[in-house]
PDB file of C-alpha atoms in Angstrom:
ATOM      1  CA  UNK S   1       0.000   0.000   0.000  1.00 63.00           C
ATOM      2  CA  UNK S   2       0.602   3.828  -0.255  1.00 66.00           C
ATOM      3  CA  UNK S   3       3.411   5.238   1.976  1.00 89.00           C
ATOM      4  CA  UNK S   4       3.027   8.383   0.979  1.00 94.00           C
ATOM      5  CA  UNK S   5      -0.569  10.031   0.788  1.00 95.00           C
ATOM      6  CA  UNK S   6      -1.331  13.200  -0.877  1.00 96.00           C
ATOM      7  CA  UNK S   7      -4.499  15.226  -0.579  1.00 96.00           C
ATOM      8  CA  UNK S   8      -6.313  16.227  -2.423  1.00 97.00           C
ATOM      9  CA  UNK S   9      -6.007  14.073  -5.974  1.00 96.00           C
ATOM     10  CA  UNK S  10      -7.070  16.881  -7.480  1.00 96.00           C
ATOM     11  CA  UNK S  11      -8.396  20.508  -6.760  1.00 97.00           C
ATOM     12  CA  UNK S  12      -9.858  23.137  -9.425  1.00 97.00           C
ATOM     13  CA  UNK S  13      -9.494  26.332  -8.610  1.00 96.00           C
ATOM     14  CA  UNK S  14     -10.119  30.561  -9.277  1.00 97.00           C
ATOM     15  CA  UNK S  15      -7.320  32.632 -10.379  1.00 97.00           C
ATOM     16  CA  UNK S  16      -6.563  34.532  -7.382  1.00 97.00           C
ATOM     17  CA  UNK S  17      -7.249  32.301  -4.934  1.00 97.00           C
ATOM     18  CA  UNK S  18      -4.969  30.060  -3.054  1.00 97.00           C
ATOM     19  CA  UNK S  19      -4.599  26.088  -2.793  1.00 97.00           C
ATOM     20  CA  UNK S  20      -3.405  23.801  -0.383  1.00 97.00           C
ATOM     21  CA  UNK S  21      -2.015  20.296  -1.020  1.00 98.00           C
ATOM     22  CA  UNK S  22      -1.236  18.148   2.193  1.00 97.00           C
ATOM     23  CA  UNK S  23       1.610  15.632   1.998  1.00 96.00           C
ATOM     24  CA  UNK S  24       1.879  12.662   4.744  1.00 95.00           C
ATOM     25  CA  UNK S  25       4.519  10.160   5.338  1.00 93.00           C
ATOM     26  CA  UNK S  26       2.013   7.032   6.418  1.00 91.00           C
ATOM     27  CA  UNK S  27       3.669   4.624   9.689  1.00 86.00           C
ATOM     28  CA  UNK S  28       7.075   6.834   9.764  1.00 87.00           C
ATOM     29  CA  UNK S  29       8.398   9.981  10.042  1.00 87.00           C
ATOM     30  CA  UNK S  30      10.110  12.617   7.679  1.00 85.00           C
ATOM     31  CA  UNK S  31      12.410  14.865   8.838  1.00 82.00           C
ATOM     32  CA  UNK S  32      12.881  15.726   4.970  1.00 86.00           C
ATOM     33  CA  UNK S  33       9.950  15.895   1.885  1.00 92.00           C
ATOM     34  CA  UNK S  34      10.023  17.094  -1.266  1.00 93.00           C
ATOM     35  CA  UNK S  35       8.034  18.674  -3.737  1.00 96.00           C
ATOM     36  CA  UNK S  36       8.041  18.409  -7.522  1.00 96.00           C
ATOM     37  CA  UNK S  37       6.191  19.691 -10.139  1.00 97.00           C
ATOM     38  CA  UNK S  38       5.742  18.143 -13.433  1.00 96.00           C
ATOM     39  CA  UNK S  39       3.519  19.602 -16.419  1.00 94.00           C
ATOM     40  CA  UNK S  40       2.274  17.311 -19.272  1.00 90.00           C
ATOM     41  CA  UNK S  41       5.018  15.354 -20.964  1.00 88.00           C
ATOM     42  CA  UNK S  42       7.757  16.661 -18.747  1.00 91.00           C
ATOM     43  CA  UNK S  43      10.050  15.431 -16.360  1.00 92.00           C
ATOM     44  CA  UNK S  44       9.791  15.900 -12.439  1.00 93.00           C
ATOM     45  CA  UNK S  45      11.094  19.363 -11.829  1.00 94.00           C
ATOM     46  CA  UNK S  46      11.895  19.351  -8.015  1.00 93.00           C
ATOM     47  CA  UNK S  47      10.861  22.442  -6.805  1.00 96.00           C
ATOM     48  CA  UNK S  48      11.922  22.922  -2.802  1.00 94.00           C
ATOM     49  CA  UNK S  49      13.232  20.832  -0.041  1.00 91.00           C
ATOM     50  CA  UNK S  50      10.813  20.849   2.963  1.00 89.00           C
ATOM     51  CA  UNK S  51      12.601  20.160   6.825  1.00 85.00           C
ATOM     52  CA  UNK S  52      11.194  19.560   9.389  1.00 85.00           C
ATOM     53  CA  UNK S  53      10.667  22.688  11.714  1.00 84.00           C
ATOM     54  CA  UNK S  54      13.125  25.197   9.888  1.00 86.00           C
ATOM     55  CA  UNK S  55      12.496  27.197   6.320  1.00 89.00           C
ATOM     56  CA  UNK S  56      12.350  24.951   3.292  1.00 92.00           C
ATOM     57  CA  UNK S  57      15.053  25.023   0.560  1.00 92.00           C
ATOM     58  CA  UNK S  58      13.902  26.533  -2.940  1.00 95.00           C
ATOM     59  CA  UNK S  59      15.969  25.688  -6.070  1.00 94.00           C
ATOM     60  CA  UNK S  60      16.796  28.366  -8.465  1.00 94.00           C
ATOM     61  CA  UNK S  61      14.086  29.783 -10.281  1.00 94.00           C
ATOM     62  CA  UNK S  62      10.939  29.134  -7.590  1.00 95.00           C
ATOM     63  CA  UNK S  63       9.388  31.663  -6.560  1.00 94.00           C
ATOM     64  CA  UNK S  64       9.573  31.076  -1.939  1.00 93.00           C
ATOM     65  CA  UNK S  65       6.858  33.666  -1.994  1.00 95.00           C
ATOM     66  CA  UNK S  66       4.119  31.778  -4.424  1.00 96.00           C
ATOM     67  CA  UNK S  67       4.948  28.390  -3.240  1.00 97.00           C
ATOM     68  CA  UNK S  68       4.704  28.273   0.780  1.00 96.00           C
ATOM     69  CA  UNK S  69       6.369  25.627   2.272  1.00 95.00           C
ATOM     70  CA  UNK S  70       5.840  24.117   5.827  1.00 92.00           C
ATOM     71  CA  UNK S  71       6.472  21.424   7.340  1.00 90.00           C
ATOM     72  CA  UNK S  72       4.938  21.294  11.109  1.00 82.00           C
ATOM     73  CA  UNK S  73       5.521  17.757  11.867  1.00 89.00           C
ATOM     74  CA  UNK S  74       7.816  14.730  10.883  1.00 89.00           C
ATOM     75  CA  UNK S  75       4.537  13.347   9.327  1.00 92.00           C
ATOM     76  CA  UNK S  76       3.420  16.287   6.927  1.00 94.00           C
ATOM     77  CA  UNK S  77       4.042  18.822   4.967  1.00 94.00           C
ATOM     78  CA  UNK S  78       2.311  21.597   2.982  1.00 96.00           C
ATOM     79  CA  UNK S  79       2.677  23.555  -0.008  1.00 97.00           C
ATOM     80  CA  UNK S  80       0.360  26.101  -0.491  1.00 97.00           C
ATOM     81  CA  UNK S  81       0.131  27.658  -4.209  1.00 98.00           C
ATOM     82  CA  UNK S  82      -0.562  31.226  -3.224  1.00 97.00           C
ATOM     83  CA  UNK S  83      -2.722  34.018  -6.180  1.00 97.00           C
ATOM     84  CA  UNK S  84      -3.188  30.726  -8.330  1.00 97.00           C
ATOM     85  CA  UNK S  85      -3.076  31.381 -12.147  1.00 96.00           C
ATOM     86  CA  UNK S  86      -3.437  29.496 -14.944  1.00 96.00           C
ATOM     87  CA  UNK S  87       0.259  28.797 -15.559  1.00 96.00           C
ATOM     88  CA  UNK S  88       0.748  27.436 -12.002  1.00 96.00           C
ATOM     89  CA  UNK S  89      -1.563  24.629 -13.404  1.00 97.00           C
ATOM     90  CA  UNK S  90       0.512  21.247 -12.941  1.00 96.00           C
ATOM     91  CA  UNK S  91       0.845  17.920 -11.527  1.00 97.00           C
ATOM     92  CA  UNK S  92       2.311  18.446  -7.979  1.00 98.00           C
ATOM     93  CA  UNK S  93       3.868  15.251  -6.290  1.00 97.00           C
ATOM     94  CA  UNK S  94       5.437  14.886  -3.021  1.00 96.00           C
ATOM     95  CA  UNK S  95       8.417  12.106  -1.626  1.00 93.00           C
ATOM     96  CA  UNK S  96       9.557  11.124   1.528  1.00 90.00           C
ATOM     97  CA  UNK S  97      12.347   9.205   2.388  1.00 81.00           C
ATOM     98  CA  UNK S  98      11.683   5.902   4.567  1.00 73.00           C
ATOM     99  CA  UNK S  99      14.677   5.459   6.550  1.00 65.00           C
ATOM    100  CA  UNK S 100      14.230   2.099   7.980  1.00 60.00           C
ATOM    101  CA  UNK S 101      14.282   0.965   4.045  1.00 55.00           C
ATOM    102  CA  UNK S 102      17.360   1.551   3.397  1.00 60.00           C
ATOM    103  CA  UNK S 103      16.690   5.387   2.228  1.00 69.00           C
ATOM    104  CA  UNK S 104      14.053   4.152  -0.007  1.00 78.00           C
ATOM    105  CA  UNK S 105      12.408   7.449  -1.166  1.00 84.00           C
ATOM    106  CA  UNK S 106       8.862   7.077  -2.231  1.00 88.00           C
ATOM    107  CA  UNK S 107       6.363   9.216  -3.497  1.00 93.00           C
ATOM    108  CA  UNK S 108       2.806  10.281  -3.175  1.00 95.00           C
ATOM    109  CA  UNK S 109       0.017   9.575  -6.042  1.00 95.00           C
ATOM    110  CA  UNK S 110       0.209  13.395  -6.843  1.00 96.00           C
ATOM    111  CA  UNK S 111      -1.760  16.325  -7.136  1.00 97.00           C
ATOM    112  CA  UNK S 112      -3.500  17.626  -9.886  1.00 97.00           C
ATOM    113  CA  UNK S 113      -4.323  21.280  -9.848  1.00 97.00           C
ATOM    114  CA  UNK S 114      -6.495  23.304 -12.459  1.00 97.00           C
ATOM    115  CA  UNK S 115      -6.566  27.235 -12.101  1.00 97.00           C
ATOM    116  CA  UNK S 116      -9.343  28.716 -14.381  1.00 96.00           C
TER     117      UNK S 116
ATOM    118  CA  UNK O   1      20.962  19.124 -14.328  1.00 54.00           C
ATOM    119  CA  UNK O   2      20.476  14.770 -14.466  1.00 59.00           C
ATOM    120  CA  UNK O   3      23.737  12.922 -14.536  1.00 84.00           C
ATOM    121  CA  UNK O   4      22.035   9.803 -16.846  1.00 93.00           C
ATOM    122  CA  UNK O   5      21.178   9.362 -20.095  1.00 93.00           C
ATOM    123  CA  UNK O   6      18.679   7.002 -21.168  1.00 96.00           C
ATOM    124  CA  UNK O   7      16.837   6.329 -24.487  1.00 97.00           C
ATOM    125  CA  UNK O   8      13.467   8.424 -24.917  1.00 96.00           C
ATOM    126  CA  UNK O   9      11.615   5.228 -25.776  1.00 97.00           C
ATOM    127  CA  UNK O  10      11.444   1.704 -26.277  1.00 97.00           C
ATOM    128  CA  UNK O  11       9.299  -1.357 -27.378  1.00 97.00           C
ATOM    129  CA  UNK O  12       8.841  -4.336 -26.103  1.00 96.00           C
ATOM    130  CA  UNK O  13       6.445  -7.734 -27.369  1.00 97.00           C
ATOM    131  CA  UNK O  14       4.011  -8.218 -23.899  1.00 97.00           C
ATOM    132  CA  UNK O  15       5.631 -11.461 -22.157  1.00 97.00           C
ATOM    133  CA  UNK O  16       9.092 -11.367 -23.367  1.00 97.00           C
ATOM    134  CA  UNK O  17      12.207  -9.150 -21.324  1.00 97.00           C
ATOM    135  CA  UNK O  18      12.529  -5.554 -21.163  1.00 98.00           C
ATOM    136  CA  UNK O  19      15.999  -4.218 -21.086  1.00 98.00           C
ATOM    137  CA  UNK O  20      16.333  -0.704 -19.984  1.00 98.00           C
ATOM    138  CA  UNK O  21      20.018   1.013 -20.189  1.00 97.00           C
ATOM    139  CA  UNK O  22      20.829   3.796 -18.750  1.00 96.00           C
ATOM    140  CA  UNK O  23      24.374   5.416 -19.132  1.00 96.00           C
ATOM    141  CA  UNK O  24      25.886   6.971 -16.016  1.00 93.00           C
ATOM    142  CA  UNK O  25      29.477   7.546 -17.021  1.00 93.00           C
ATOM    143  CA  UNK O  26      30.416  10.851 -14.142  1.00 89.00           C
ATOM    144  CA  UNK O  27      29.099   8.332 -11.255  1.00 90.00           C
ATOM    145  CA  UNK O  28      31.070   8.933  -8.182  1.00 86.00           C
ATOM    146  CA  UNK O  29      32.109   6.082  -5.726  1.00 85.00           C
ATOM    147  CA  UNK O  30      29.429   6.634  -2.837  1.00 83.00           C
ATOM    148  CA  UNK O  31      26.369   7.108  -5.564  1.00 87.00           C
ATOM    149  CA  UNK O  32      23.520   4.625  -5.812  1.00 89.00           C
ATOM    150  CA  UNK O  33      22.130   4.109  -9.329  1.00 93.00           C
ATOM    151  CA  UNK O  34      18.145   3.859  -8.672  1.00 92.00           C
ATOM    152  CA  UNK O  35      15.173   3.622 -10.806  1.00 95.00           C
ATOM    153  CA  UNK O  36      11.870   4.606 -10.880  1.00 95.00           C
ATOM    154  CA  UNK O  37       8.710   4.236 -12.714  1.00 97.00           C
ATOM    155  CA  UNK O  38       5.960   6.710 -13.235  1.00 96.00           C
ATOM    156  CA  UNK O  39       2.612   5.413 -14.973  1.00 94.00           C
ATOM    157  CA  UNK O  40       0.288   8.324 -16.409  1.00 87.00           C
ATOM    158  CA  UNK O  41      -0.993  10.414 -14.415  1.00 85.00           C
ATOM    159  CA  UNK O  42       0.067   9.043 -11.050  1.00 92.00           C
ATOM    160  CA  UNK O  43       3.833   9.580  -8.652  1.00 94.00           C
ATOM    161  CA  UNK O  44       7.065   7.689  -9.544  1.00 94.00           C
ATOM    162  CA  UNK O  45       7.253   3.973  -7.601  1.00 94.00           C
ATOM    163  CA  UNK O  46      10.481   2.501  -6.654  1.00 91.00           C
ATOM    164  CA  UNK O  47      11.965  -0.197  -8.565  1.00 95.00           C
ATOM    165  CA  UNK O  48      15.010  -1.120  -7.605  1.00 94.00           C
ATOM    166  CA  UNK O  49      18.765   0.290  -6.088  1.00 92.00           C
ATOM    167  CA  UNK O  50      22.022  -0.718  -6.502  1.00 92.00           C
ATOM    168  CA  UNK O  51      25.951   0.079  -5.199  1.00 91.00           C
ATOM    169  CA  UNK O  52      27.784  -2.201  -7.465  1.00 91.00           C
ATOM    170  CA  UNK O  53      26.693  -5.545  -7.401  1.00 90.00           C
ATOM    171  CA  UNK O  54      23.497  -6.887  -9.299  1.00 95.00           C
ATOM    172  CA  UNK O  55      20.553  -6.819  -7.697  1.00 96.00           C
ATOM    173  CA  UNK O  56      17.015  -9.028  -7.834  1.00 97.00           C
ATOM    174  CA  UNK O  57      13.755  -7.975  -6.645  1.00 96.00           C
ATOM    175  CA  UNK O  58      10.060  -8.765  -7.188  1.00 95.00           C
ATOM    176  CA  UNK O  59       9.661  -6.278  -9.939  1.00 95.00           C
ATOM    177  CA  UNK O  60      12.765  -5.886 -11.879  1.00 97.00           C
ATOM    178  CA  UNK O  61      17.192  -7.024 -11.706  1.00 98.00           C
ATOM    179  CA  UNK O  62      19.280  -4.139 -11.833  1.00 98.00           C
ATOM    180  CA  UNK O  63      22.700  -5.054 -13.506  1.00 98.00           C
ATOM    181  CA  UNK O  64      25.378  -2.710 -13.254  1.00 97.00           C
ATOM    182  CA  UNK O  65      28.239  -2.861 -15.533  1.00 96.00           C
ATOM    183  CA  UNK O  66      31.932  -3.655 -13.399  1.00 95.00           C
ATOM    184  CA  UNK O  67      33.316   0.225 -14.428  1.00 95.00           C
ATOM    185  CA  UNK O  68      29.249   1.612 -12.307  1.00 95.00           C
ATOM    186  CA  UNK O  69      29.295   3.934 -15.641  1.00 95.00           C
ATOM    187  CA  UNK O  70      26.214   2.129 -17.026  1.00 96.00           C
ATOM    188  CA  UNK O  71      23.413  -0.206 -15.699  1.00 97.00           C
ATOM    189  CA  UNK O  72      20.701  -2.051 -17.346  1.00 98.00           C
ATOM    190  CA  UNK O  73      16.759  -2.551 -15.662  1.00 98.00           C
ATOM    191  CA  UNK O  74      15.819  -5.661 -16.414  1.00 98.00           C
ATOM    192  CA  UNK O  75      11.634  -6.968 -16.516  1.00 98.00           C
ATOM    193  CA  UNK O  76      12.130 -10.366 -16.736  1.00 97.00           C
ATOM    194  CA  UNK O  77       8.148 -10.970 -18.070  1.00 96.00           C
ATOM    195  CA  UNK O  78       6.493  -7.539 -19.272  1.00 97.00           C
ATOM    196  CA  UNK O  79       3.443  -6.997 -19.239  1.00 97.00           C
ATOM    197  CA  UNK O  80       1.158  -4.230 -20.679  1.00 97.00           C
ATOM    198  CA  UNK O  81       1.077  -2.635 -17.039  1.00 95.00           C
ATOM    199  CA  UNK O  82       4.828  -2.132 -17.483  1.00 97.00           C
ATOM    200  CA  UNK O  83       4.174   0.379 -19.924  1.00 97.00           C
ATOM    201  CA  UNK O  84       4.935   3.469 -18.097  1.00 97.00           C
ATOM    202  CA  UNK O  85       8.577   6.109 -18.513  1.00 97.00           C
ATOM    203  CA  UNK O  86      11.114   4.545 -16.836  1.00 98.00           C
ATOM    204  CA  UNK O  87      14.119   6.824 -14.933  1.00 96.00           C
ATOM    205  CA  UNK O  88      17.597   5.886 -14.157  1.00 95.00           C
ATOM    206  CA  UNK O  89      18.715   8.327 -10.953  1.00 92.00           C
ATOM    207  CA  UNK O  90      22.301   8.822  -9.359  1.00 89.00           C
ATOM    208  CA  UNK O  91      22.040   9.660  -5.919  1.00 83.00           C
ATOM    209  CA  UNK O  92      23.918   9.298  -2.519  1.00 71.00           C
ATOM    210  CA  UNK O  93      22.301   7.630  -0.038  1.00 66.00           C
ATOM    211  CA  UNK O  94      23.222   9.677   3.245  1.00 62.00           C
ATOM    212  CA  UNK O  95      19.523  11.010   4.278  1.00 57.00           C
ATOM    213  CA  UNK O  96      18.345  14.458   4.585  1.00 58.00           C
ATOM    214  CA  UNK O  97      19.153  16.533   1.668  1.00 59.00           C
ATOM    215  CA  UNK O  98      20.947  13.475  -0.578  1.00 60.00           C
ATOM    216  CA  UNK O  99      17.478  12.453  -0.667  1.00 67.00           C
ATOM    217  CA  UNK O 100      16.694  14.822  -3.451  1.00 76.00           C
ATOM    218  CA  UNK O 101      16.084  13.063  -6.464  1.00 83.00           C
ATOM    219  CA  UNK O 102      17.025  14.849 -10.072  1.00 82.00           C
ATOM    220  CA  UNK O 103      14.862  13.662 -13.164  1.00 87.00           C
ATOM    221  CA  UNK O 104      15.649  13.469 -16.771  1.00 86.00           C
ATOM    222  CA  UNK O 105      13.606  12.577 -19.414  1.00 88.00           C
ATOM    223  CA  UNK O 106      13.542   8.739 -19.081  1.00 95.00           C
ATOM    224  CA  UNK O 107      12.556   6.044 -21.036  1.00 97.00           C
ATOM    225  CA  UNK O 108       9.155   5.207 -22.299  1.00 97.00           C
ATOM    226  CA  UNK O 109       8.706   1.785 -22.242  1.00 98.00           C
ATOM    227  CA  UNK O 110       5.778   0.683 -24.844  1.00 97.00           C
ATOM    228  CA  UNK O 111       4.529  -2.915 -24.243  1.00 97.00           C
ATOM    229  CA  UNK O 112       2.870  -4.548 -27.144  1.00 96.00           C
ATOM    230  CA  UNK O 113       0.109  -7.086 -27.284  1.00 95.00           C
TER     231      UNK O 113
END
């Protein structure tokens, strides 16, 4: 089953308005998630590194501002798409790494979000 | 940027082996080689990881050529829900921020009937 859980699978929303998408770690704890964001036939495009209780990491070119980070708990964290437009509409997908598994990272089943 | 290269795409008859290479040639000594699978539409799954030695699993063998500069996924049986892009990854495998994974544009694996 799932080790990673996402929510929600999918989410339309207004331009202007801002989403959040929850990701969990499911029987273990993540000091460190990360988000991606992949548009239609593209690669994963990591977008920030989310630790536990301290700022996330942003690579070069992501906007810290638009795409809130945080990450309260070893067991979630949330990014939170912030004056949505249509361009920010992607496929956002989560991982977290399981350390008992021998640093297995695994992912969640994604995020779809629609700004119209 | 990635540090693989893999094919864009690839066939494969449904039932026989699917051999997925992936060249890897800047490796350093303490990098895993992993892959991952992403179906449409839904998040990557694990496959499989390797140091240097071959590996087995349920899904898939990972062989990985004596220099680590290239490795090949093997799926012993496809079948048409292997058909999915396949990625060949580089990555330590220290925790915390070495857990970041870099994508390229993997492989699309097309299984035939």
């Amino acid at each position: 089953g799932a080790v990673v859980s996402q929510h929600p699978s999918w989410v339309i929303c207004k331009s202007g308005t801002s989403v959040k998408i929850e990701c969990r770690s499911l029987d273990f704890q993540a000091t460190t998630m990360f988000w991606y964001r992949q548009f239609p036939k593209q690669s994963l495009m990591l977008m920030a590194t989310s630790n536990e209780g301290s700022k996330a990491t942003y690579e070069q070119g992501v906007e810290k501002d638009k795409f809130l980070i945080n990450h309260a708990s070893l067991t979630l964290s949330t990014l939170t798409v912030t004056s949505a437009h249509p361009e920010d509409s992607s496929f956002y997908i989560c991982s977290a790494t399981r350390t008992r598994a021998g640093n297995t990272i695994y992912f969640g089943e994604g995020s779809w979000l629609t700004v119209v | 940027d990635a540090k693989t290269t893999q094919p864009t795409s690839m066939d494969c008859a449904e039932g026989r082996a699917a051999n997925l290479p992936c060249n890897h040639s800047t490796i350093s000594g303490n990098e895993y080689v992993y892959w991952y699978r992403q179906i449409h539409s839904q998040g990557p799954q694990y496959i499989i990881h390797g140091l240097k030695n071959n590996e087995t699993n349920e899904m898939a063998s990972l062989i990985i050529t004596e220099d680590r500069k290239s490795s090949t996924l093997i799926l012993p049986h496809a079948t048409l829900r292997d058909t999915a892009v396949y990625y060949c990854i580089v990555r330590m495998n220290y925790g915390g921020a070495t857990n970041k994974l870099i994508f390229g544009t993997g492989t699309l694996l097309a299984v035939q009937p």
